[in-house]
Short mmCIF file of C-alpha atoms in Angstrom, two decimals:
data_model
loop_
_atom_site.label_atom_id
_atom_site.label_comp_id
_atom_site.label_asym_id
_atom_site.label_seq_id
_atom_site.Cartn_x
_atom_site.Cartn_y
_atom_site.Cartn_z
CA ALA A 1 41.52 40.07 192.96
CA LEU A 2 42.87 36.95 191.25
CA SER A 3 39.40 35.45 190.98
CA LEU A 4 38.19 38.63 189.29
CA ALA A 5 41.19 38.69 186.96
CA LYS A 6 40.52 35.09 185.98
CA SER A 7 36.94 36.02 185.09
CA TRP A 8 38.28 38.74 182.79
CA LEU A 9 40.48 36.17 181.06
CA GLU A 10 37.61 33.72 180.69
CA ASN A 11 35.29 36.39 179.31
CA CYS A 12 37.92 37.60 176.88
CA LYS A 13 38.57 34.10 175.56
CA ALA A 14 34.84 33.49 175.18
CA SER A 15 33.78 36.77 173.56
CA HIS A 16 36.71 38.60 171.94
CA THR A 17 37.60 37.25 168.52
CA THR A 18 40.17 40.03 168.08
CA CYS A 19 42.10 38.71 171.11
CA ALA A 20 42.40 35.16 169.82
CA ALA A 21 45.81 33.84 168.78
CA VAL A 22 46.55 34.34 165.10
CA SER A 23 48.34 31.01 164.97
CA PRO A 24 49.58 28.51 167.58
CA PHE A 25 53.05 29.25 168.94
CA THR A 26 55.20 27.23 171.30
CA PRO A 27 58.35 28.85 172.73
CA THR A 28 61.66 27.01 172.64
CA ARG A 29 61.39 26.47 176.40
CA LEU A 30 58.67 26.74 179.03
CA LEU A 31 58.58 26.26 182.78
CA TYR A 32 56.13 23.71 184.14
CA ILE A 33 54.68 24.75 187.49
CA SER A 34 54.63 21.66 189.72
CA THR A 35 53.76 21.64 193.41
CA ASN A 36 57.05 23.08 194.66
CA THR A 37 59.29 23.54 191.62
CA LEU A 38 59.58 25.07 188.17
CA VAL A 39 60.82 22.46 185.71
CA LEU A 40 62.31 23.58 182.40
CA HIS A 41 61.05 21.79 179.28
CA GLU A 42 62.79 21.97 175.90
CA PRO A 43 60.76 21.59 173.84
CA PRO A 44 57.47 21.84 175.75
CA PRO A 45 54.39 20.01 174.44
CA PRO A 46 53.12 21.68 171.24
CA ALA A 47 50.29 24.22 171.47
CA THR A 48 50.63 24.38 175.26
CA PRO A 49 48.64 27.24 176.87
CA TYR A 50 51.08 29.38 178.86
CA ALA A 51 51.50 32.77 180.53
CA ALA A 52 54.41 35.16 180.09
CA LEU A 53 55.93 37.46 182.70
CA SER A 54 56.70 41.12 182.04
CA HIS A 55 58.93 42.56 184.73
CA ARG A 56 61.98 44.64 185.48
CA TRP A 57 65.02 42.71 186.63
CA SER A 58 66.24 43.27 190.16
CA THR A 59 69.54 42.47 191.89
CA SER A 60 68.11 39.12 193.02
CA THR A 61 67.32 38.09 189.42
CA ALA A 62 70.99 37.36 188.71
CA SER A 63 71.07 34.64 191.37
CA VAL A 64 68.57 32.43 189.54
CA ILE A 65 69.23 33.05 185.83
CA LEU A 66 69.48 30.13 183.42
CA THR A 67 73.09 29.36 182.46
CA LEU A 68 74.94 26.73 180.49
CA ALA A 69 76.13 25.22 183.78
CA ASN A 70 72.74 24.86 185.51
CA PHE A 71 70.74 24.03 182.39
CA PRO A 72 70.85 20.21 182.90
CA ASP A 73 69.64 20.50 186.51
CA ARG A 74 66.83 22.88 185.54
CA VAL A 75 65.57 20.24 183.10
CA THR A 76 65.86 17.23 185.40
CA LEU A 77 65.36 18.71 188.89
CA GLY A 78 63.96 22.15 188.22
CA ILE A 79 64.34 25.08 190.60
CA ARG A 80 62.43 25.34 193.87
CA ILE A 81 59.74 28.00 193.84
CA ALA A 82 60.86 28.94 197.34
CA ASP A 83 64.30 29.81 195.90
CA ILE A 84 63.18 32.27 193.24
CA PRO A 85 62.77 36.02 193.99
CA PRO A 86 59.50 37.13 195.63
CA LEU A 87 58.29 38.90 192.48
CA MET A 88 58.57 35.65 190.49
CA ARG A 89 56.85 33.71 193.27
CA ASP A 90 53.95 36.15 193.14
CA ALA A 91 53.83 35.77 189.35
CA VAL A 92 53.73 31.96 189.63
CA HIS A 93 50.88 32.28 192.13
CA ALA A 94 48.99 34.50 189.69
CA VAL A 95 49.57 32.12 186.77
CA ARG A 96 48.14 29.26 188.83
CA ALA A 97 45.11 31.41 189.67
CA PHE A 98 44.53 31.92 185.94
CA GLY A 99 44.28 28.15 185.62
CA LEU A 100 47.55 27.76 183.70
CA GLU A 101 50.39 25.34 184.39
CA TRP A 102 53.12 26.74 182.16
CA VAL A 103 54.95 30.06 182.28
CA TRP A 104 57.66 31.82 180.25
CA ILE A 105 60.11 33.99 182.22
CA ASP A 106 62.97 35.52 180.23
CA SER A 107 65.72 35.06 182.84
CA LEU A 108 64.74 31.41 183.39
CA CYS A 109 64.01 30.43 179.78
CA ILE A 110 66.88 32.09 177.89
CA VAL A 111 70.46 30.95 178.52
CA GLN A 112 71.93 34.20 179.79
CA ASP A 113 75.62 33.37 179.27
CA SER A 114 75.17 32.25 175.67
CA VAL A 115 75.23 35.11 173.16
CA GLU A 116 73.98 32.82 170.44
CA ASP A 117 71.00 31.61 172.49
CA TRP A 118 70.14 35.11 173.67
CA LYS A 119 70.09 36.52 170.15
CA ARG A 120 68.00 33.67 168.79
CA GLU A 121 65.46 33.83 171.60
CA ALA A 122 65.29 37.63 171.65
CA GLY A 123 64.46 37.49 167.95
CA MET A 124 61.48 35.27 168.81
CA MET A 125 59.95 37.66 171.35
CA ALA A 126 57.10 38.50 169.00
CA GLY A 127 55.93 34.90 169.02
CA VAL A 128 56.42 34.49 172.77
CA TYR A 129 54.23 37.42 173.82
CA MET A 130 51.68 37.10 171.04
CA GLY A 131 51.31 33.41 171.81
CA ALA A 132 50.82 33.77 175.57
CA GLU A 133 47.29 33.32 176.89
CA VAL A 134 47.97 36.24 179.20
CA THR A 135 50.98 38.35 180.15
CA VAL A 136 51.36 38.90 183.88
CA ALA A 137 52.91 42.35 184.32
CA ALA A 138 54.68 43.38 187.52
CA THR A 139 53.71 46.96 186.74
CA GLY A 140 53.76 48.28 190.30
CA TRP A 141 57.17 46.84 191.18
CA LEU A 142 60.42 48.78 191.04
CA ASN A 143 63.60 46.67 191.17
CA GLY A 144 61.60 43.71 192.41
CA VAL A 145 59.95 45.60 195.27
CA GLY A 146 56.47 47.09 195.40
CA VAL A 147 56.35 50.86 195.02
CA ALA A 148 55.90 52.45 198.44
CA ASP A 149 53.89 55.52 199.34
CA GLY A 150 55.79 58.72 198.76
CA GLU A 151 58.07 57.36 196.01
CA ASP A 152 58.30 59.58 192.91
CA GLU A 153 58.42 56.77 190.34
CA GLY A 154 54.67 56.72 189.90
CA GLN A 155 52.37 53.75 190.28
CA TRP A 156 53.38 52.14 186.97
CA PRO A 157 57.20 52.22 186.89
CA LEU A 158 57.47 49.19 184.61
CA LEU A 159 55.86 51.03 181.71
CA GLY A 160 58.81 53.38 181.32
CA ARG A 161 61.17 50.54 180.37
CA GLY A 162 62.35 49.91 176.83
CA TRP A 163 62.05 46.12 176.75
CA VAL A 164 58.50 46.35 178.10
CA TYR A 165 57.31 48.43 175.13
CA GLN A 166 57.20 45.47 172.77
CA GLU A 167 55.79 43.24 175.52
CA GLN A 168 52.85 45.66 175.79
CA TRP A 169 52.61 46.08 172.05
CA LEU A 170 52.62 42.36 171.26
CA SER A 171 50.64 40.84 174.14
CA ARG A 172 47.03 39.98 173.39
CA ARG A 173 46.07 40.27 177.04
CA MET A 174 47.88 41.83 180.01
CA ALA A 175 47.06 41.69 183.70
CA HIS A 176 48.84 44.66 185.30
CA PHE A 177 49.55 44.20 189.00
CA THR A 178 49.86 47.82 190.08
CA LYS A 179 50.35 49.49 193.42
CA LYS A 180 46.72 49.23 194.52
CA GLU A 181 44.83 46.98 192.14
CA VAL A 182 44.86 44.64 189.17
CA VAL A 183 44.17 46.30 185.81
CA TRP A 184 43.17 44.28 182.74
CA VAL A 185 44.05 45.35 179.19
CA CYS A 186 43.29 43.32 176.08
CA LYS A 187 42.82 44.31 172.46
CA ARG A 188 39.10 44.79 172.98
CA ALA A 189 38.56 45.97 176.56
CA MET A 190 39.97 47.34 179.79
CA ALA A 191 38.90 46.59 183.36
CA CYS A 192 40.04 47.27 186.91
CA GLU A 193 39.01 46.36 190.44
CA CYS A 194 37.79 49.85 191.30
CA GLY A 195 35.41 49.86 188.34
CA TRP A 196 36.83 52.92 186.57
CA TYR A 197 37.29 50.63 183.57
CA ARG A 198 34.46 48.16 183.03
CA PHE A 199 35.11 44.98 181.12
CA GLY A 200 31.83 45.03 179.21
CA VAL A 201 32.55 48.49 177.76
CA LYS A 202 34.63 48.61 174.60
CA ARG A 203 37.94 50.46 174.92
CA GLU A 204 37.50 54.09 173.97
CA GLY A 205 38.44 54.72 170.37
CA VAL A 206 38.83 51.05 169.53
CA VAL A 207 37.27 49.93 166.26
CA GLU A 208 36.92 46.35 165.16
CA ASP A 209 39.79 46.47 162.68
CA GLU A 210 42.12 48.70 164.70
CA GLU A 211 44.45 45.88 165.67
CA THR A 212 44.89 44.90 162.03
CA ARG A 213 45.56 48.46 160.87
CA PRO A 214 49.32 48.89 160.48
CA ARG A 215 50.78 51.76 162.49
CA GLU A 216 53.29 54.09 160.93
CA TRP A 217 56.82 53.05 161.80
CA LYS A 218 57.85 56.59 162.73
CA GLU A 219 55.03 56.67 165.30
CA ILE A 220 56.27 53.42 166.83
CA VAL A 221 59.87 54.64 167.02
CA GLU A 222 58.91 58.01 168.51
CA GLU A 223 56.99 56.29 171.31
CA TYR A 224 59.64 53.62 171.81
CA SER A 225 62.60 56.02 171.92
CA GLU A 226 61.09 57.66 175.03
CA ARG A 227 61.66 54.46 177.03
CA GLU A 228 64.56 53.89 179.42
CA PHE A 229 67.28 51.25 179.09
CA THR A 230 69.88 49.91 181.48
CA ARG A 231 72.02 49.21 178.40
CA ILE A 232 71.33 51.65 175.57
CA THR A 233 72.82 49.11 173.14
CA ASP A 234 69.63 47.07 173.68
CA ARG A 235 67.56 49.62 171.74
CA LEU A 236 67.49 47.59 168.53
CA PRO A 237 67.25 44.08 170.07
CA ALA A 238 64.29 45.18 172.20
CA LEU A 239 62.47 46.35 169.06
CA ALA A 240 63.13 43.20 167.05
CA GLY A 241 59.80 41.55 167.82
CA ILE A 242 57.81 44.57 166.68
CA ALA A 243 59.97 44.90 163.56
CA THR A 244 59.21 41.29 162.67
CA ILE A 245 55.45 41.84 162.94
CA HIS A 246 55.57 45.20 161.17
CA ALA A 247 57.41 43.67 158.23
CA ALA A 248 54.81 40.94 157.86
CA ALA A 249 51.89 43.38 158.08
CA THR A 250 53.12 46.20 155.84
CA THR A 251 55.94 44.80 153.64
CA PRO A 252 58.01 47.98 154.09
CA GLY A 253 61.08 46.50 152.43
CA ARG A 254 64.40 45.69 154.01
CA TYR A 255 65.03 46.44 157.67
CA LEU A 256 67.93 48.84 158.16
CA CYS A 257 68.94 49.19 161.81
CA GLY A 258 65.63 50.67 162.92
CA LEU A 259 64.57 52.10 159.53
CA TRP A 260 63.05 50.62 156.35
CA ASP A 261 64.45 51.08 152.88
CA GLN A 262 61.08 52.07 151.40
CA ASP A 263 61.01 55.10 153.75
CA LEU A 264 64.31 56.48 152.45
CA PRO A 265 65.57 59.12 151.98
CA GLY A 266 62.87 60.85 154.05
CA ALA A 267 63.41 58.63 157.10
CA LEU A 268 67.00 59.87 157.36
CA PHE A 269 65.61 63.13 158.70
CA TRP A 270 65.11 62.21 162.34
CA HIS A 271 66.34 64.44 165.11
CA PRO A 272 66.60 64.53 168.92
CA LYS A 273 63.18 65.38 170.33
CA ASN A 274 64.31 67.94 172.87
CA GLY A 275 66.77 69.66 170.57
CA VAL A 276 69.64 69.73 173.06
CA PRO A 277 71.43 66.37 173.35
CA VAL A 278 73.10 65.87 176.71
CA SER A 279 74.45 62.35 176.19
CA PRO A 280 77.40 61.13 174.16
CA ARG A 281 76.84 58.79 171.26
CA PRO A 282 76.89 55.23 172.63
CA ASP A 283 79.85 53.21 171.47
CA GLY A 284 78.89 50.40 169.18
CA ALA A 285 78.37 49.32 165.60
CA ILE A 286 75.06 51.13 164.95
CA PRO A 287 75.49 53.37 161.88
CA THR A 288 75.24 57.09 162.57
CA TRP A 289 72.42 57.53 160.03
CA SER A 290 70.15 55.46 162.29
CA TRP A 291 68.21 57.03 165.18
CA ALA A 292 69.33 54.04 167.29
CA SER A 293 72.89 55.45 167.31
CA THR A 294 71.75 58.09 169.82
CA ALA A 295 70.62 57.76 173.42
CA GLY A 296 67.56 59.99 173.72
CA PRO A 297 64.02 60.33 172.31
CA VAL A 298 63.73 61.19 168.62
CA GLN A 299 61.21 62.65 166.20
CA PHE A 300 60.78 62.21 162.45
CA GLN A 301 59.96 64.72 159.78
CA TYR A 302 59.57 62.78 156.56
CA ALA A 303 59.97 64.75 153.34
CA ASP A 304 57.63 64.01 150.45
CA ASP A 305 59.04 62.80 147.15
CA GLU A 306 58.43 66.13 145.40
CA SER A 307 60.57 68.10 147.86
CA ALA A 308 63.38 65.54 148.16
CA LYS A 309 66.76 66.77 146.92
CA THR A 310 68.80 63.70 147.86
CA LYS A 311 68.52 60.31 146.20
CA VAL A 312 69.50 56.92 147.59
CA LEU A 313 71.75 55.13 145.11
CA SER A 314 72.47 51.87 146.94
CA ILE A 315 72.34 50.20 150.34
CA ASN A 316 74.92 47.78 151.68
CA MET A 317 73.81 46.01 154.85
CA THR A 318 75.59 42.97 156.25
CA TYR A 319 74.67 41.27 159.53
CA SER A 320 76.35 38.46 161.41
CA GLY A 321 72.96 36.79 161.89
CA VAL A 322 69.28 37.38 161.12
CA ASP A 323 68.47 40.88 159.90
CA VAL A 324 66.54 42.12 162.93
CA MET A 325 68.89 40.72 165.58
CA GLY A 326 72.34 40.13 164.11
CA ASP A 327 75.35 42.31 164.92
CA VAL A 328 75.99 44.87 162.20
CA VAL A 329 79.09 44.04 160.16
CA GLU A 330 78.66 46.72 157.52
CA ALA A 331 76.00 49.42 157.13
CA GLU A 332 76.37 51.88 154.27
CA ILE A 333 73.91 54.04 152.38
CA ARG A 334 75.25 55.63 149.20
CA VAL A 335 73.44 58.87 148.35
CA SER A 336 73.62 61.67 145.81
CA GLY A 337 72.59 65.20 146.68
CA PRO A 338 73.52 68.92 146.95
CA VAL A 339 76.42 69.42 149.33
CA VAL A 340 78.25 72.49 150.66
CA ASP A 341 81.35 72.66 152.81
CA ALA A 342 81.11 74.31 156.22
CA ILE A 343 82.91 74.94 159.51
CA SER A 344 81.09 73.70 162.62
CA TYR A 345 80.90 75.20 166.12
CA HIS A 346 79.26 73.89 169.25
CA GLY A 347 78.94 74.60 172.95
CA GLY A 348 80.92 77.53 174.35
CA MET A 349 82.73 78.20 171.08
CA TRP A 350 79.41 78.72 169.28
CA LYS A 351 78.38 81.31 171.87
CA GLN A 352 81.67 83.13 171.41
CA VAL A 353 81.22 83.18 167.64
CA LEU A 354 77.73 84.64 168.03
CA ASP A 355 78.91 87.24 170.54
CA ARG A 356 81.73 88.36 168.23
CA GLY A 357 79.34 88.60 165.31
CA GLY A 358 76.82 90.66 167.26
CA ASN A 359 74.04 88.28 166.29
CA SER A 360 70.58 88.86 167.70
CA TRP A 361 69.00 85.45 167.17
CA GLY A 362 68.34 85.09 170.87
CA GLU A 363 68.35 82.21 173.32
CA GLU A 364 66.52 79.79 171.02
CA SER A 365 69.47 79.73 168.64
CA LEU A 366 71.87 79.12 171.50
CA GLU A 367 69.70 76.27 172.75
CA ARG A 368 70.27 74.44 169.47
CA ASN A 369 73.86 74.31 170.70
CA GLY A 370 75.56 74.35 167.32
CA GLY A 371 76.38 76.56 164.37
CA LEU A 372 77.80 76.43 160.87
CA ARG A 373 79.78 78.93 158.84
CA ILE A 374 78.82 78.56 155.19
CA GLY A 375 80.28 80.96 152.63
CA GLY A 376 80.89 83.64 155.23
CA LYS A 377 77.40 83.37 156.77
CA LEU A 378 76.30 81.70 160.03
CA ILE A 379 73.38 79.32 160.41
CA THR A 380 72.35 77.16 163.35
CA PHE A 381 72.30 73.38 163.50
CA ALA A 382 71.27 70.81 166.10
CA PRO A 383 73.84 68.14 167.05
CA ASP A 384 72.66 64.54 167.40
CA TYR A 385 74.69 64.05 170.57
CA ALA A 386 77.10 65.87 172.88
CA LEU A 387 79.85 66.53 170.34
CA GLY A 388 82.44 67.57 172.91
CA THR A 389 82.42 64.27 174.80
CA ASP A 390 85.87 62.65 174.91
CA ASN A 391 85.22 59.39 173.06
CA GLU A 392 85.44 58.01 169.54
CA SER A 393 82.67 60.37 168.39
CA PHE A 394 84.42 63.55 169.59
CA VAL A 395 84.12 66.46 167.15
CA PRO A 396 86.46 69.43 167.76
CA ASP A 397 85.31 73.00 167.40
CA GLU A 398 85.96 74.59 164.01
CA ALA A 399 85.91 71.16 162.39
CA SER A 400 85.40 70.89 158.65
CA VAL A 401 82.00 69.36 157.86
CA VAL A 402 79.63 69.11 154.91
CA CYS A 403 75.92 69.89 154.74
CA LEU A 404 73.73 67.58 152.66
CA LEU A 405 70.39 69.10 151.58
CA LEU A 406 67.66 66.47 151.98
CA SER A 407 64.62 68.50 150.99
CA SER A 408 63.29 71.98 150.37
CA SER A 409 59.83 73.39 149.88
CA SER A 410 58.21 76.79 149.62
CA LEU A 411 55.26 78.55 151.18
CA GLY A 412 53.87 81.75 149.68
CA SER A 413 51.08 84.27 149.89
CA TRP A 414 49.59 86.00 146.86
CA ASP A 415 47.11 88.85 146.76
CA PRO A 416 46.30 90.27 143.28
CA ASP A 417 44.95 93.47 144.84
CA HIS A 418 48.05 94.09 146.91
CA PRO A 419 51.00 92.66 145.01
CA GLU A 420 53.42 94.49 147.27
CA THR A 421 52.50 92.02 150.03
CA ASN A 422 53.19 88.91 147.92
CA GLU A 423 56.03 86.80 149.26
CA GLU A 424 57.47 83.32 149.10
CA VAL A 425 59.71 81.74 151.69
CA GLN A 426 61.69 78.52 151.51
CA PHE A 427 61.98 75.77 154.07
CA ALA A 428 64.95 73.45 153.92
CA SER A 429 66.27 70.51 155.91
CA GLY A 430 69.42 68.47 155.75
CA LEU A 431 72.18 66.59 157.53
CA VAL A 432 75.50 67.74 158.93
CA LEU A 433 78.21 65.18 158.18
CA ARG A 434 81.89 64.76 158.95
CA CYS A 435 84.30 62.91 156.70
CA VAL A 436 85.90 59.76 158.14
CA SER A 437 87.53 58.57 154.90
CA GLU A 438 88.13 61.11 152.16
CA GLU A 439 89.49 58.47 149.81
CA GLN A 440 86.33 56.32 150.08
CA GLY A 441 83.93 59.25 150.46
CA ARG A 442 82.62 57.91 153.80
CA TYR A 443 80.77 60.25 156.16
CA GLN A 444 79.27 60.05 159.65
CA ARG A 445 76.20 62.02 160.66
CA ILE A 446 76.69 64.47 163.57
CA GLY A 447 73.52 66.57 163.38
CA HIS A 448 70.85 68.21 161.26
CA PHE A 449 69.77 71.66 160.11
CA GLU A 450 66.34 72.96 159.23
CA GLY A 451 64.53 76.24 159.03
CA TRP A 452 62.67 78.84 157.03
CA GLU A 453 64.62 81.13 154.74
CA LEU A 454 65.83 84.21 156.60
CA ASP A 455 65.21 82.41 159.87
CA ASP A 456 68.30 81.18 161.75
CA GLY A 457 70.40 82.75 159.00
CA PHE A 458 69.59 80.19 156.31
CA GLU A 459 69.34 81.36 152.70
CA LEU A 460 68.45 78.69 150.16
CA ASP A 461 69.61 80.70 147.14
CA ALA A 462 73.04 81.14 148.69
CA PHE A 463 73.14 77.44 149.52
CA ASP A 464 72.23 76.51 145.95
CA THR A 465 74.93 78.81 144.58
CA LEU A 466 77.63 77.08 146.63
CA ALA A 467 76.26 73.54 146.41
CA GLN A 468 77.67 70.76 144.28
CA VAL A 469 75.92 67.45 143.68
CA ARG A 470 78.17 64.75 145.10
CA HIS A 471 78.04 61.06 145.90
CA LEU A 472 78.52 60.28 149.61
CA VAL A 473 78.63 57.06 151.58
CA LEU A 474 76.82 57.43 154.90
CA VAL A 475 78.17 55.09 157.62
#
């Protein structure tokens, strides 16, 4: 298997111009594979060919991580290959089979008890994986152990992990060690031992310039937000490498905690994919207007400029370090748009309100799990997270909120022969916000509303009658 995988690497290097390195990159540290040890080099020789490891940490990983205390010994003495976890030993064996002598392993090349080192190195992930000759992926291993028959995690458990998304996205070549075989994926081809994928056949749908065509950011985020994390607060750090490359390829403006300023205000209209959030909002400094402030998968519905009702007036972003990796110190977006006051309901209280009102919207409205009373009328809204959770983001029932209209558009039918059938309906979308500082006009996002006029109780004319254009600071 390793001999075959090496032939795929050799063929790729010889025949795939799209898989060649854009520019030489040398990580801050690399491990040299000697006969019996891994020796840490900082810095390694420039332009050194190396492999990278993509894997899921296991309980045994913690016993060998690089720390401030063992750093000197790792440089002078190294660590015995016999002392590292079996998964890493297998990876070292594979790297040797590829004809390489250097390897990058996150837990052994980043100082794990140094916040400063971790942030700096995590911000360089794009270069690490793009620069590797090949990424060895422990795709068929779950918690450091091979997936056994009968387990329900599937044959590729690694590919559900959040950190691995950018490793896949950035790597020029990946050798996936799965449950039953080695699978090769590069920018130009796929191959496997069983022959289902054949190296000489171009990847289906791949065109010569596909890898240089920038992908839409919302598409990246929608895919990425499906991935799992041990620590949900890693959602932005684990996307930093892709953000760096995306910025260079598309010049989308300033990076704003998972969004780009050139996509505003439309990019503010993201929402939980499944409609019913079951998790609380993670504690942390991520602003509530960012999708990264929630725990589940998200979708985007950008509004075009013609239908936008809200304008962005200014953006105030301050980080403690580099933009894509630093801790957020301040994150404010000042907007101007039509706003109405409302009373919010969620969970059991919303069901009681509907039952008392004799509403016949049905189960779909209840599934959205939230409602608003605006000017004596009820409309539904979808919370961003479980509002009733007892933490700093708790929102009581019958709380005073405001609704900010982001966009509206119309769809009509017109028949000159049958004018009685002519009709026009409005579609509107917006954000549900709660005030956290009335004096400063600061608001947190708690959900969104959308729908066609007369559907879910929304009436745009009534909204417009009550609305006032106000300046709000979203935090």
